[in-house]
mmCIF file of C-alpha atoms in Angstrom:
data_model
loop_
_atom_site.group_PDB
_atom_site.id
_atom_site.type_symbol
_atom_site.label_atom_id
_atom_site.label_comp_id
_atom_site.label_asym_id
_atom_site.label_seq_id
_atom_site.Cartn_x
_atom_site.Cartn_y
_atom_site.Cartn_z
ATOM 1 C CA MET A 1 -0.024 0.009 0.012
ATOM 2 C CA SER A 2 1.558 3.267 -1.137
ATOM 3 C CA GLY A 3 -0.941 5.679 0.462
ATOM 4 C CA ILE A 4 -4.288 6.258 2.142
ATOM 5 C CA ASP A 5 -6.700 9.031 1.093
ATOM 6 C CA LEU A 6 -9.695 9.515 3.389
ATOM 7 C CA SER A 7 -10.200 13.208 2.658
ATOM 8 C CA CYS A 8 -13.653 14.828 2.325
ATOM 9 C CA ASN A 9 -15.516 11.950 4.005
ATOM 10 C CA ARG A 10 -17.051 13.779 6.989
ATOM 11 C CA LEU A 11 -15.106 11.534 9.333
ATOM 12 C CA THR A 12 -15.590 12.297 13.056
ATOM 13 C CA GLY A 13 -13.889 11.311 16.275
ATOM 14 C CA GLN A 14 -10.177 11.100 17.059
ATOM 15 C CA ILE A 15 -7.370 9.804 14.835
ATOM 16 C CA PRO A 16 -6.645 6.181 15.881
ATOM 17 C CA LEU A 17 -3.192 5.776 17.469
ATOM 18 C CA GLU A 18 -2.857 2.546 15.484
ATOM 19 C CA MET A 19 -2.423 4.492 12.274
ATOM 20 C CA GLY A 20 1.120 5.064 13.394
ATOM 21 C CA ASN A 21 1.786 1.371 12.735
ATOM 22 C CA LEU A 22 1.358 1.846 8.964
ATOM 23 C CA SER A 23 5.101 2.289 8.660
ATOM 24 C CA GLU A 24 5.248 1.440 4.936
ATOM 25 C CA ILE A 25 2.811 3.998 3.509
ATOM 26 C CA HIS A 26 4.116 6.973 1.545
ATOM 27 C CA SER A 27 1.135 9.315 1.878
ATOM 28 C CA LEU A 28 -1.736 9.901 4.301
ATOM 29 C CA ASN A 29 -4.543 12.358 3.587
ATOM 30 C CA LEU A 30 -7.173 12.973 6.279
ATOM 31 C CA SER A 31 -8.031 16.543 5.287
ATOM 32 C CA HIS A 32 -11.477 18.100 5.069
ATOM 33 C CA ASN A 33 -13.137 15.986 7.748
ATOM 34 C CA ASN A 34 -14.405 16.648 11.272
ATOM 35 C CA LEU A 35 -11.675 14.937 13.203
ATOM 36 C CA VAL A 36 -11.000 16.106 16.778
ATOM 37 C CA GLY A 37 -8.416 15.447 19.461
ATOM 38 C CA VAL A 38 -4.675 15.619 19.134
ATOM 39 C CA ILE A 39 -2.253 14.587 16.431
ATOM 40 C CA PRO A 40 -0.946 11.130 17.527
ATOM 41 C CA SER A 41 2.749 11.156 18.378
ATOM 42 C CA SER A 42 2.771 7.638 16.898
ATOM 43 C CA PHE A 43 2.841 9.312 13.460
ATOM 44 C CA SER A 44 6.596 9.572 14.027
ATOM 45 C CA GLN A 45 6.699 5.855 13.207
ATOM 46 C CA LEU A 46 5.631 6.519 9.610
ATOM 47 C CA LYS A 47 9.231 6.385 8.527
ATOM 48 C CA GLN A 48 8.465 6.161 4.814
ATOM 49 C CA ILE A 49 5.821 8.910 4.707
ATOM 50 C CA GLU A 50 6.342 11.579 2.077
ATOM 51 C CA SER A 51 3.003 13.392 2.270
ATOM 52 C CA LEU A 52 0.929 14.044 5.451
ATOM 53 C CA ASP A 53 -2.175 16.193 5.121
ATOM 54 C CA LEU A 54 -4.343 16.813 8.231
ATOM 55 C CA SER A 55 -5.713 20.194 7.182
ATOM 56 C CA TYR A 56 -9.298 21.427 7.569
ATOM 57 C CA ASN A 57 -10.268 19.447 10.659
ATOM 58 C CA ASN A 58 -10.875 20.359 14.310
ATOM 59 C CA LEU A 59 -7.656 18.967 15.723
ATOM 60 C CA SER A 60 -6.346 20.628 18.916
ATOM 61 C CA GLY A 61 -3.293 20.516 21.159
ATOM 62 C CA ARG A 62 0.308 20.705 20.119
ATOM 63 C CA ILE A 63 2.061 19.362 17.054
ATOM 64 C CA PRO A 64 4.147 16.392 18.264
ATOM 65 C CA ILE A 65 7.842 17.291 18.197
ATOM 66 C CA GLN A 66 8.599 13.710 17.239
ATOM 67 C CA LEU A 67 7.432 14.468 13.705
ATOM 68 C CA VAL A 68 10.786 16.004 12.909
ATOM 69 C CA GLU A 69 12.127 12.405 12.736
ATOM 70 C CA LEU A 70 10.215 11.937 9.421
ATOM 71 C CA ASN A 71 13.174 12.318 7.039
ATOM 72 C CA PHE A 72 11.284 11.674 3.787
ATOM 73 C CA LEU A 73 8.429 14.104 4.414
ATOM 74 C CA GLU A 74 7.983 16.468 1.462
ATOM 75 C CA VAL A 75 4.391 17.646 1.912
ATOM 76 C CA PHE A 76 3.017 18.560 5.355
ATOM 77 C CA SER A 77 -0.156 20.458 6.238
ATOM 78 C CA VAL A 78 -2.051 20.992 9.458
ATOM 79 C CA ALA A 79 -3.713 24.207 8.285
ATOM 80 C CA HIS A 80 -7.097 25.328 9.496
ATOM 81 C CA ASN A 81 -7.402 23.430 12.767
ATOM 82 C CA ASN A 82 -7.416 24.497 16.402
ATOM 83 C CA LEU A 83 -3.786 23.677 17.146
ATOM 84 C CA SER A 84 -1.770 25.587 19.746
ATOM 85 C CA GLY A 85 1.775 25.938 20.991
ATOM 86 C CA SER A 86 4.906 26.165 18.900
ATOM 87 C CA THR A 87 5.568 24.717 15.449
ATOM 88 C CA PRO A 88 8.144 21.882 15.168
ATOM 89 C CA GLU A 89 11.767 22.941 15.130
ATOM 90 C CA PRO A 90 12.674 24.030 11.554
ATOM 91 C CA LYS A 91 15.288 21.430 10.870
ATOM 92 C CA ALA A 92 15.655 18.660 8.331
ATOM 93 C CA GLN A 93 12.423 18.375 6.323
ATOM 94 C CA PHE A 94 10.526 20.797 8.539
ATOM 95 C CA GLY A 95 12.868 23.519 7.503
ATOM 96 C CA THR A 96 11.378 23.391 4.022
ATOM 97 C CA PHE A 97 7.707 24.013 4.930
ATOM 98 C CA ASN A 98 6.277 27.476 4.579
ATOM 99 C CA GLU A 99 3.505 29.342 6.390
ATOM 100 C CA SER A 100 0.766 27.716 4.363
ATOM 101 C CA SER A 101 1.389 24.424 6.160
ATOM 102 C CA TYR A 102 0.287 25.958 9.481
ATOM 103 C CA GLU A 103 -2.096 28.801 8.607
ATOM 104 C CA GLY A 104 -5.567 28.973 10.103
ATOM 105 C CA ASN A 105 -4.429 28.069 13.633
ATOM 106 C CA PRO A 106 -4.638 31.342 15.651
ATOM 107 C CA LEU A 107 -2.981 29.837 18.757
ATOM 108 C CA LEU A 108 -0.021 28.365 16.843
ATOM 109 C CA CYS A 109 3.265 30.228 16.951
ATOM 110 C CA GLY A 110 6.865 30.001 15.831
ATOM 111 C CA PRO A 111 8.558 29.969 12.406
ATOM 112 C CA PRO A 112 7.552 30.175 9.672
ATOM 113 C CA LEU A 113 4.481 31.875 11.160
ATOM 114 C CA GLN A 114 4.419 35.584 12.071
ATOM 115 C CA ASN A 115 3.258 34.817 15.657
ATOM 116 C CA ASN A 116 6.132 35.066 18.120
ATOM 117 C CA CYS A 117 5.917 32.362 20.787
ATOM 118 C CA SER A 118 7.561 34.612 23.408
ATOM 119 C CA LYS A 119 4.603 37.011 23.112
ATOM 120 C CA THR A 120 1.909 34.358 22.722
ATOM 121 C CA GLU A 121 2.904 31.982 25.500
ATOM 122 C CA SER A 122 4.416 34.319 28.088
ATOM 123 C CA PRO A 123 2.133 34.407 31.201
ATOM 124 C CA PRO A 124 1.167 37.731 32.740
ATOM 125 C CA THR A 125 3.447 38.456 35.687
ATOM 126 C CA VAL A 126 1.556 41.234 37.510
ATOM 127 C CA PRO A 127 -1.686 39.312 38.194
ATOM 128 C CA THR A 128 0.300 36.317 39.358
ATOM 129 C CA THR A 129 2.270 38.473 41.810
ATOM 130 C CA ILE A 130 -0.923 40.030 43.153
ATOM 131 C CA ASP A 131 -2.534 36.621 43.525
ATOM 132 C CA ASN A 132 0.524 35.302 45.366
ATOM 133 C CA GLU A 133 0.548 38.289 47.715
ATOM 134 C CA GLY A 134 -3.155 37.818 48.481
ATOM 135 C CA GLU A 135 -2.709 34.140 49.094
ATOM 136 C CA GLY A 136 0.307 34.823 51.332
ATOM 137 C CA SER A 137 -1.698 37.363 53.427
ATOM 138 C CA PHE A 138 -4.539 34.882 53.827
ATOM 139 C CA MET A 139 -2.122 32.153 54.945
ATOM 140 C CA ASP A 140 -0.465 34.542 57.461
ATOM 141 C CA ILE A 141 -3.852 35.347 59.020
ATOM 142 C CA TYR A 142 -4.814 31.674 59.106
ATOM 143 C CA VAL A 143 -1.537 30.632 60.742
ATOM 144 C CA PHE A 144 -1.870 33.373 63.331
ATOM 145 C CA CYS A 145 -5.414 32.381 64.251
ATOM 146 C CA VAL A 146 -4.515 28.713 64.541
ATOM 147 C CA SER A 147 -1.395 29.489 66.654
ATOM 148 C CA PHE A 148 -3.417 31.766 68.964
ATOM 149 C CA LEU A 149 -6.148 29.187 69.423
ATOM 150 C CA VAL A 150 -3.655 26.395 70.126
ATOM 151 C CA SER A 151 -1.767 28.585 72.646
ATOM 152 C CA TYR A 152 -5.031 29.487 74.395
ATOM 153 C CA VAL A 153 -6.111 25.885 74.694
ATOM 154 C CA ILE A 154 -2.631 24.855 76.033
ATOM 155 C CA VAL A 155 -2.790 27.587 78.691
ATOM 156 C CA LEU A 156 -6.270 26.512 79.815
ATOM 157 C CA LEU A 157 -5.249 22.854 79.938
ATOM 158 C CA GLY A 158 -2.149 23.804 81.948
ATOM 159 C CA ILE A 159 -4.266 25.677 84.535
ATOM 160 C CA PHE A 160 -6.729 22.774 84.832
ATOM 161 C CA VAL A 161 -3.945 20.232 85.279
ATOM 162 C CA VAL A 162 -2.248 22.309 87.974
ATOM 163 C CA LEU A 163 -5.547 22.834 89.803
ATOM 164 C CA TYR A 164 -6.389 19.145 89.558
ATOM 165 C CA ILE A 165 -3.018 17.899 90.842
ATOM 166 C CA ASN A 166 -2.319 20.505 93.550
ATOM 167 C CA PRO A 167 -5.068 20.896 96.165
ATOM 168 C CA TYR A 168 -3.462 24.006 97.697
ATOM 169 C CA TRP A 169 -3.504 25.943 94.418
ATOM 170 C CA ARG A 170 -7.038 24.671 93.736
ATOM 171 C CA GLN A 171 -8.170 26.147 97.044
ATOM 172 C CA VAL A 172 -6.325 29.414 96.332
ATOM 173 C CA TRP A 173 -7.925 29.561 92.861
ATOM 174 C CA PHE A 174 -11.506 29.052 94.108
ATOM 175 C CA SER A 175 -10.916 31.565 96.944
ATOM 176 C CA PHE A 176 -9.696 34.084 94.356
ATOM 177 C CA ILE A 177 -12.754 33.472 92.172
ATOM 178 C CA GLU A 178 -15.093 33.789 95.206
ATOM 179 C CA SER A 179 -13.389 37.004 96.247
ATOM 180 C CA CYS A 180 -13.778 38.464 92.734
ATOM 181 C CA ILE A 181 -17.451 37.527 92.645
ATOM 182 C CA THR A 182 -18.059 39.073 96.046
ATOM 183 C CA THR A 183 -16.243 42.269 95.157
ATOM 184 C CA CYS A 184 -18.207 42.595 91.920
ATOM 185 C CA ARG A 185 -21.490 41.968 93.643
ATOM 186 C CA TYR A 186 -20.811 44.593 96.361
ATOM 187 C CA SER A 187 -19.623 47.034 93.702
ATOM 188 C CA VAL A 188 -22.815 46.616 91.672
ATOM 189 C CA VAL A 189 -25.018 46.956 94.776
ATOM 190 C CA GLY A 190 -23.062 49.988 95.942
ATOM 191 C CA ASN A 191 -23.432 51.709 92.559
ATOM 192 C CA PHE A 192 -27.076 50.950 92.498
ATOM 193 C CA LEU A 193 -27.617 52.423 96.015
ATOM 194 C CA GLU A 194 -25.664 55.552 95.065
ATOM 195 C CA LEU A 195 -27.751 55.993 91.967
ATOM 196 C CA TYR A 196 -30.945 55.449 93.990
ATOM 197 C CA ILE A 197 -29.929 57.976 96.675
ATOM 198 C CA PHE A 198 -28.918 60.483 94.010
ATOM 199 C CA LYS A 199 -32.331 60.245 92.353
ATOM 200 C CA ARG A 200 -34.149 60.642 95.694
ATOM 201 C CA CYS A 201 -32.132 63.726 96.576
ATOM 202 C CA ALA A 202 -32.734 65.242 93.157
#
């Protein structure tokens, strides 16, 4: 078999990985269909391929870099798909293909296209910095709250343990609490009486 031409057949679905096993074919044309998914990296096994046409489909993802191993490739087209990323390194046979082999893929960059990959793929630095700062502030507040809560619980447990083990300190503690309650009670009653007397005199 010298070649396979399945163009203009309204084929759908993904390209079978097994097509990479057709190592003896010289041409493969799958253009003008409705194929989706990625270009199989197994196509690098088509060592005798001279013409590979995958244009006018809905293929996505990157062009496999392994395709540069196809030393007999003379015709190559992935035009008018949804491919992204950089074009294969322009060496060996891929150094002979012009822009028409890749056109119609807005997210594709690199030679021989006019799109510069450094501009297309470089991530915005300012939003990332702001996001990192916001995330760092949130983490600082979270760590502080957790540390404060843990310290508070440890202090309470320490007080309870000391009071439970040492009867003397337990008695002193309860006496202190009772004294505070008594003082507060007399203070409230005294303020109330002063307010009452003040109103009577007025």
